[in-house]
mmCIF file of C-alpha atoms and ligand atoms in Angstrom:
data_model
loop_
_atom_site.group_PDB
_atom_site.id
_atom_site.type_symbol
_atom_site.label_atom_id
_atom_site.label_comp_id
_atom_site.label_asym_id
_atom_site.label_seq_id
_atom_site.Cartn_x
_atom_site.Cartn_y
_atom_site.Cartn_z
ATOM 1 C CA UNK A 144 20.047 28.306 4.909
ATOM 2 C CA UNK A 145 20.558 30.327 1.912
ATOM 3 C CA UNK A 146 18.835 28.003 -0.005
ATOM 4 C CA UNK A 147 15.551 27.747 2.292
ATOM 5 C CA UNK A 148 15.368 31.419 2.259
ATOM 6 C CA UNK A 149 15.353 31.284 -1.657
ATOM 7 C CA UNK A 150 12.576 28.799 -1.455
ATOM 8 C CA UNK A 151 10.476 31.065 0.991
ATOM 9 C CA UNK A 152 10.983 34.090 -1.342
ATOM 10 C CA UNK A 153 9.713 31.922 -4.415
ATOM 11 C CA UNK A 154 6.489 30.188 -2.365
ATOM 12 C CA UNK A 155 5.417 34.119 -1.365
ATOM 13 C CA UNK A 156 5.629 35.009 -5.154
ATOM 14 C CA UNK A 157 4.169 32.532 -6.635
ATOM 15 C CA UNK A 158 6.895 32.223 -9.155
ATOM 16 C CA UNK A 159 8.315 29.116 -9.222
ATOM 17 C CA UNK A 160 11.277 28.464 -11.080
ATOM 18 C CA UNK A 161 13.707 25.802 -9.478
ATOM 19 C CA UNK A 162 16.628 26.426 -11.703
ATOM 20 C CA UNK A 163 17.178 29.315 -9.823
ATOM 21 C CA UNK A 164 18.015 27.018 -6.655
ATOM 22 C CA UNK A 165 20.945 25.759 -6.025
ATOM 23 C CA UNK A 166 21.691 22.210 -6.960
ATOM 24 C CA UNK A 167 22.789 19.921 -4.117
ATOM 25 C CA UNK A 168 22.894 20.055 -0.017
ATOM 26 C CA UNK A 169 25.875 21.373 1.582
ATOM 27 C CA UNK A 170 26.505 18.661 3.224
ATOM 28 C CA UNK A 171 25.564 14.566 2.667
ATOM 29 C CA UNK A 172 22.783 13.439 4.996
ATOM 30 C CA UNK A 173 23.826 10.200 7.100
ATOM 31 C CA UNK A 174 20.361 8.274 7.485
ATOM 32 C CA UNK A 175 19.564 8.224 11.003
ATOM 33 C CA UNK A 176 20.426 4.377 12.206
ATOM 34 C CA UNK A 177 16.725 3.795 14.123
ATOM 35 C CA UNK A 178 18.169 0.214 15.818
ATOM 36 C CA UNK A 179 19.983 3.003 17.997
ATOM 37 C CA UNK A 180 18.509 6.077 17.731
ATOM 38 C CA UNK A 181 14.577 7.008 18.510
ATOM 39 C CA UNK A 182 13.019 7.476 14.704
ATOM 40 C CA UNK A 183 9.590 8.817 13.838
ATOM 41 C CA UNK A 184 7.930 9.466 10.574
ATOM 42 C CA UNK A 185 5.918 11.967 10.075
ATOM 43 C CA UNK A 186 3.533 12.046 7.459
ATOM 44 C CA UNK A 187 1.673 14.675 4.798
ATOM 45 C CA UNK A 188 -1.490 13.693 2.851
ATOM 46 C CA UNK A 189 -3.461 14.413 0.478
ATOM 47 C CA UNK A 190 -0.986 17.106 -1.457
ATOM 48 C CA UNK A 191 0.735 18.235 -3.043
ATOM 49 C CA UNK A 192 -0.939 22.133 -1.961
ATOM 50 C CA UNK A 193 -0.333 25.574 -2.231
ATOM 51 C CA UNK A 194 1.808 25.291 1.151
ATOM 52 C CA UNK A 195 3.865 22.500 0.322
ATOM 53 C CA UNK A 196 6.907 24.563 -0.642
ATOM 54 C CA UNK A 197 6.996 26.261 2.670
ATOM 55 C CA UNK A 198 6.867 23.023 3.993
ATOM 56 C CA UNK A 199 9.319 21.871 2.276
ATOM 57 C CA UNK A 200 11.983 24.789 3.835
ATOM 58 C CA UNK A 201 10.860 24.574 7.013
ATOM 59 C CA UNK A 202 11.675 20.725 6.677
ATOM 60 C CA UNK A 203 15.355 21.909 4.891
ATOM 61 C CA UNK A 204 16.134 23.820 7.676
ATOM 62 C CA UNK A 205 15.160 21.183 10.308
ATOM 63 C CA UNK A 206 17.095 18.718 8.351
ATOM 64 C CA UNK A 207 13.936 16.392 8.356
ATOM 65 C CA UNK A 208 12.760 14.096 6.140
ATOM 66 C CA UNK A 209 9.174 13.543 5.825
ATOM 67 C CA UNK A 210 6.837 11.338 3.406
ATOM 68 C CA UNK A 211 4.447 12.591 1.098
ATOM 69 C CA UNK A 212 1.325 10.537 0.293
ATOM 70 C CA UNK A 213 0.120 12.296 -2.823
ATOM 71 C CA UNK A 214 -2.923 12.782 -4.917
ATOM 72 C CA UNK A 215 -2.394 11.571 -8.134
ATOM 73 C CA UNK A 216 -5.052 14.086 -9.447
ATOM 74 C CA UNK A 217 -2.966 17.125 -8.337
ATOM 75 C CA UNK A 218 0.479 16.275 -9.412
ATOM 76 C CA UNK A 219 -0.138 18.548 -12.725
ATOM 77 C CA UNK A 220 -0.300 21.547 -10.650
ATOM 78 C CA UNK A 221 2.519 21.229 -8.525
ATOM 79 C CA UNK A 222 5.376 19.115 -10.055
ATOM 80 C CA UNK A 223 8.290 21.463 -9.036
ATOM 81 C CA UNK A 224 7.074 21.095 -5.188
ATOM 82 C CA UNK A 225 7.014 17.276 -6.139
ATOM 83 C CA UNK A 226 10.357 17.224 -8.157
ATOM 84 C CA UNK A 227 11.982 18.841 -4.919
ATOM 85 C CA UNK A 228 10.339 16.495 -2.526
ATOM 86 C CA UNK A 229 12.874 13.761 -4.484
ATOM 87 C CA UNK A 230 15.420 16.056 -4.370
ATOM 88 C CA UNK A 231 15.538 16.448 -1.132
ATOM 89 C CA UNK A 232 15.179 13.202 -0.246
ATOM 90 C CA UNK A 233 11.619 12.736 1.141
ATOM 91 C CA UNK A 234 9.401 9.596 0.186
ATOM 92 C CA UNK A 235 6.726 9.860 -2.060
ATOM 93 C CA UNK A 236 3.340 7.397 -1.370
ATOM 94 C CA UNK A 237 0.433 6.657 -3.269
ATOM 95 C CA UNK A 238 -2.898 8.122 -1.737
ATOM 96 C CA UNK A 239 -5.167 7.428 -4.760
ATOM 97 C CA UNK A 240 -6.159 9.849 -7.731
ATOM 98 C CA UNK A 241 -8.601 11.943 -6.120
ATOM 99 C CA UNK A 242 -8.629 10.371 -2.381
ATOM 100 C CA UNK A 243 -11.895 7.811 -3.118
ATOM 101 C CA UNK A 244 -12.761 5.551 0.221
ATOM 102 C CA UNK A 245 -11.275 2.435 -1.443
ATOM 103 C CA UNK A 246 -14.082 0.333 0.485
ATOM 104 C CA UNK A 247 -16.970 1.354 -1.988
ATOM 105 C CA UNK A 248 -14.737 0.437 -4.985
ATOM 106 C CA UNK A 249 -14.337 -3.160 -6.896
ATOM 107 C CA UNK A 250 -11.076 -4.756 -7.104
ATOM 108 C CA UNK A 251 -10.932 -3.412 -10.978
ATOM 109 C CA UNK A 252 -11.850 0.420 -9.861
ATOM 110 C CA UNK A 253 -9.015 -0.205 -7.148
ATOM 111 C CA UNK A 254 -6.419 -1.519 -9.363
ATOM 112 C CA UNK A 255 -7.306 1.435 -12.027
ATOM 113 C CA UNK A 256 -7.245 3.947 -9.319
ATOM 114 C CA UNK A 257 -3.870 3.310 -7.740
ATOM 115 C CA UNK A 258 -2.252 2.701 -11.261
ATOM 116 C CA UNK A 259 -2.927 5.845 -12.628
ATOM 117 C CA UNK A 260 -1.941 7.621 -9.519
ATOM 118 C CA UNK A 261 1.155 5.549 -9.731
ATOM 119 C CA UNK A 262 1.639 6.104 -13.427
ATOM 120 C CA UNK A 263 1.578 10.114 -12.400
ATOM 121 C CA UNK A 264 4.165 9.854 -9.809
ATOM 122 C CA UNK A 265 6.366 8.036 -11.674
ATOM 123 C CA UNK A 266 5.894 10.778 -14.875
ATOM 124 C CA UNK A 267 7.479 13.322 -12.331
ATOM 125 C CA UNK A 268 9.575 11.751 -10.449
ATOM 126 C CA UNK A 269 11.040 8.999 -12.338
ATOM 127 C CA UNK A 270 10.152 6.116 -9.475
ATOM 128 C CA UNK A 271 7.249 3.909 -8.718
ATOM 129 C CA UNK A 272 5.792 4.701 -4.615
ATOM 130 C CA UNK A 273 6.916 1.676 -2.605
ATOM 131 C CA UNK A 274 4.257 2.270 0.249
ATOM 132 C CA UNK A 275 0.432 3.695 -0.086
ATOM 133 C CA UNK A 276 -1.919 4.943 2.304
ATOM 134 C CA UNK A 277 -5.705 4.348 2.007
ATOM 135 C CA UNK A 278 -7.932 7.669 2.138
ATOM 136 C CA UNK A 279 -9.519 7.957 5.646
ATOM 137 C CA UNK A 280 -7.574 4.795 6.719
ATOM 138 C CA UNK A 281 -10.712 2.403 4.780
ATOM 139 C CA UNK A 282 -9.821 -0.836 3.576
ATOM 140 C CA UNK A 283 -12.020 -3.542 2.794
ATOM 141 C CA UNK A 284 -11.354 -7.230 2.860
ATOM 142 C CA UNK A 285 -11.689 -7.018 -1.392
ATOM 143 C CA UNK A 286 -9.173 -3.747 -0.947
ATOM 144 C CA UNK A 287 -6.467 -5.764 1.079
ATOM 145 C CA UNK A 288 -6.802 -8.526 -1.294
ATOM 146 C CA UNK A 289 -6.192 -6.144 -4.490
ATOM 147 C CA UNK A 290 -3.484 -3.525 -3.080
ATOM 148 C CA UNK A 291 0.128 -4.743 -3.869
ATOM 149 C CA UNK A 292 1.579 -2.447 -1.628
ATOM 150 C CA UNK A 293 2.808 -2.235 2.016
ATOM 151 C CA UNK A 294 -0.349 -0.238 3.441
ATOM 152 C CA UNK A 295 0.836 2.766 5.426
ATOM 153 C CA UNK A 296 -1.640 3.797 8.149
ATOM 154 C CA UNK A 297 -0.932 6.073 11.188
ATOM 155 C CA UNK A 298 -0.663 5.977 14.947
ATOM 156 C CA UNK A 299 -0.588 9.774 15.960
ATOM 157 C CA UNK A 300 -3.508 11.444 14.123
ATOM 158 C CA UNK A 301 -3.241 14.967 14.795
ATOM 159 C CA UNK A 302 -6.289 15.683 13.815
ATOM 160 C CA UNK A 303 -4.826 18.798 11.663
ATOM 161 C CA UNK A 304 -7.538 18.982 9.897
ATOM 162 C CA UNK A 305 -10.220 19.283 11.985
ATOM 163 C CA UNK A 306 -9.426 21.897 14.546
ATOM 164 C CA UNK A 307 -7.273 23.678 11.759
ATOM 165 C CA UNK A 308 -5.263 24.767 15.134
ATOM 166 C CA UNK A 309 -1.664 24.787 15.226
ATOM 167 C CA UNK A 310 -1.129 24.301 19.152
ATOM 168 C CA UNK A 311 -3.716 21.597 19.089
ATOM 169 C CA UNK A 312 -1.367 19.736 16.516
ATOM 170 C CA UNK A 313 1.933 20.531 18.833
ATOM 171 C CA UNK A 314 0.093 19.225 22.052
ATOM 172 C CA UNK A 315 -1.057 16.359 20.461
ATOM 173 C CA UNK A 316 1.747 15.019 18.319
ATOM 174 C CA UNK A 317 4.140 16.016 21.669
ATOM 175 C CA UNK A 318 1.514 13.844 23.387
ATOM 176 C CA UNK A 319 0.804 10.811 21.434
ATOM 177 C CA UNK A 320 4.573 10.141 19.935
ATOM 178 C CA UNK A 321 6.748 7.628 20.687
ATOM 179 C CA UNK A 322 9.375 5.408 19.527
ATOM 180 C CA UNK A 323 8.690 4.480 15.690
ATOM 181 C CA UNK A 324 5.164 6.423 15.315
ATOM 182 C CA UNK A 325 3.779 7.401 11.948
ATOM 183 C CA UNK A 326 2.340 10.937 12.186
ATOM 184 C CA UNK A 327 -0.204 12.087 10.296
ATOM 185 C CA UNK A 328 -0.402 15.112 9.432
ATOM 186 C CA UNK A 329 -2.207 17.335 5.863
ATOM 187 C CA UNK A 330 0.221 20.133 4.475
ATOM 188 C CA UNK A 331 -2.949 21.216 1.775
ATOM 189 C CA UNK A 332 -3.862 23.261 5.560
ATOM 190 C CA UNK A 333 -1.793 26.546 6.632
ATOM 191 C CA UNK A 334 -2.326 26.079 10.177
ATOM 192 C CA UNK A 335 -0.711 22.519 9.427
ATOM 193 C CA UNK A 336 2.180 24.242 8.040
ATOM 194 C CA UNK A 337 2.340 26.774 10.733
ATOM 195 C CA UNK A 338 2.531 23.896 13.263
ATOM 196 C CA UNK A 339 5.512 22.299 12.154
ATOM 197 C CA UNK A 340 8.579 24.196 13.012
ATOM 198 C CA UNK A 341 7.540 23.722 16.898
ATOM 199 C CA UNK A 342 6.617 19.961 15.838
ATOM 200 C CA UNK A 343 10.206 19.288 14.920
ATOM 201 C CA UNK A 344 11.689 21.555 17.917
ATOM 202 C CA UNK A 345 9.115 19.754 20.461
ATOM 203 C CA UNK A 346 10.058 16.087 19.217
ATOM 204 C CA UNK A 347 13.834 16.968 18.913
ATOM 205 C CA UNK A 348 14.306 17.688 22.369
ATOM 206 C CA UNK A 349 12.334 14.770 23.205
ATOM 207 C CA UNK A 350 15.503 12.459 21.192
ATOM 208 C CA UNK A 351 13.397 11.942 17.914
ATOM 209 C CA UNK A 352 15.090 11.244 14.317
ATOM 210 C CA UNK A 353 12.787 12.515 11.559
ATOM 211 C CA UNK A 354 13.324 9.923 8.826
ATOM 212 C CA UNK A 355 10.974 8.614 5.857
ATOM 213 C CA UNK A 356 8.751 5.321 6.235
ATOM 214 C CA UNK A 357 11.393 3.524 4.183
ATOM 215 C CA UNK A 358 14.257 4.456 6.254
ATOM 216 C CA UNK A 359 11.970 3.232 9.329
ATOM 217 C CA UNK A 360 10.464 0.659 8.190
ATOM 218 C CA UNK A 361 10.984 -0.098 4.194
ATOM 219 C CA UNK A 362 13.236 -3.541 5.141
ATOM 220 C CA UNK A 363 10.108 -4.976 6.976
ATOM 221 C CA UNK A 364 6.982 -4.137 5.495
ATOM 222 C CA UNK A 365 5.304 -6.349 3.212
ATOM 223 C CA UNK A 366 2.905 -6.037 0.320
ATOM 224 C CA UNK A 367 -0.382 -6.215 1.181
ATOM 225 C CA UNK A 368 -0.311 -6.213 4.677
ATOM 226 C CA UNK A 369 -1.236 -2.488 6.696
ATOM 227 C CA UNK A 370 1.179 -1.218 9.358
ATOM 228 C CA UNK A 371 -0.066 1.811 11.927
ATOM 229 C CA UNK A 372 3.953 2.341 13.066
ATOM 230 C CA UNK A 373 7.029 0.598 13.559
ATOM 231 C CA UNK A 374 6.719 -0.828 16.650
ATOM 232 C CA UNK A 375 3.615 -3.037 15.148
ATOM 233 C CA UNK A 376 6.950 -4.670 13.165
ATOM 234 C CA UNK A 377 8.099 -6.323 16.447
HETATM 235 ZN ZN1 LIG B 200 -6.261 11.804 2.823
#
């Protein structure tokens, strides 16, 4: 707890210097087995933000793993909130370079698109994004044909960013979950932000595992096929 409270003074200040954190977790994480326990993923688009850090200790705290599908466009301005995401043992995704609806664009512009956005993930974190996620869910038939990735859709949209209300996102994802949902959520809002500690309280005592979409679903999802949860697996 020490350490979130560190990251909470640094993401009110601004100053960001992570070599002032310390290194490792207390304590190792056992990966939640989801063949025996209930396991959702929730999800965070279109960052990394300005609020991503306080995410990213409210998440510590909660000791729950999220995944990230970033824009490769905005990795320059925030690679410490991106080196920690790996850190800490959240997934990283591919959500294009600056979030173009892949269904207007040619294979080529596709292929370019999710390269370079790969290519800029990879310069920070030192891997390649197994999964991606198509802005605004759009896929063409010449966009499912291109994409060599697992495509990660969604099956609790919390509309975050629409009604920019935190209750409305705790009402609907304590609505709308169950058993292996994706939830999507946008941590470039505040009142997204502001939502989740009573997210992960509200879904805990409901029995739900916060894990990454590779620790729910990474053994069964294949590239170039789209998958809205787990239970679409089955
Ligand atoms: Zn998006």
């Amino acid at each position: 707890m020490h350490r979130a409270a560190v990251g909470g003074v640094l993401a009110t200040t601004g100053l960001l210097s992570l070599t002032t954190l310390p290194a490792a977790a207390e304590t190792e994480r056992t990966t939640p087995d989801c063949d025996n326990v209930k396991c959702v993923a929730l999800t965070f688009d279109d960052g990394p933000g300005r609020y991503t850090d306080e995410l990213l200790d409210i998440l510590d705290e909660n000791d729950a793993k999220a995944t990230f599908y970033l824009l490769g466009s905005k990795l320059d301005s925030y690679t410490e909130e991106v080196e920690r995401m790996v850190d800490e043992d959240h997934e990283v995704g591919n959500h294009t370079w600056d979030h173009a609806d892949l269904a207007d664009l040619s294979a080529g512009e596709i292929k370019e698109d999710l390269d370079r956005t790969d290519k800029a993930i990879k310069d920070v974190t030192g891997q390649m994004p197994t999964t991606m996620r198509p802005p605004y869910g759009s896929l063409s038939d010449t966009a499912r044909e291109t994409i060599d990735k697992p495509m990660l859709l969604w099956d609790v949209d919390t509309l975050d960013w629409q009604h920019r209300d935190p209750e409305t996102t705790v009402d609907i994802a304590a609505e709308e979950t169950d058993e292996g949902s994706v939830l999507l959520f946008h941590d470039i809002h505040e009142t997204t932000v502001d939502a989740i500690p009573d997210v992960l309280d509200t879904l805990s005592e409901d029995g739900y595992e916060f894990v990454t979409v590779d620790e729910m679903m990474g053994s069964e999802v294949e590239s170039g096929s789209a998958y809205s949860d787990a239970r679409s697996l089955d």
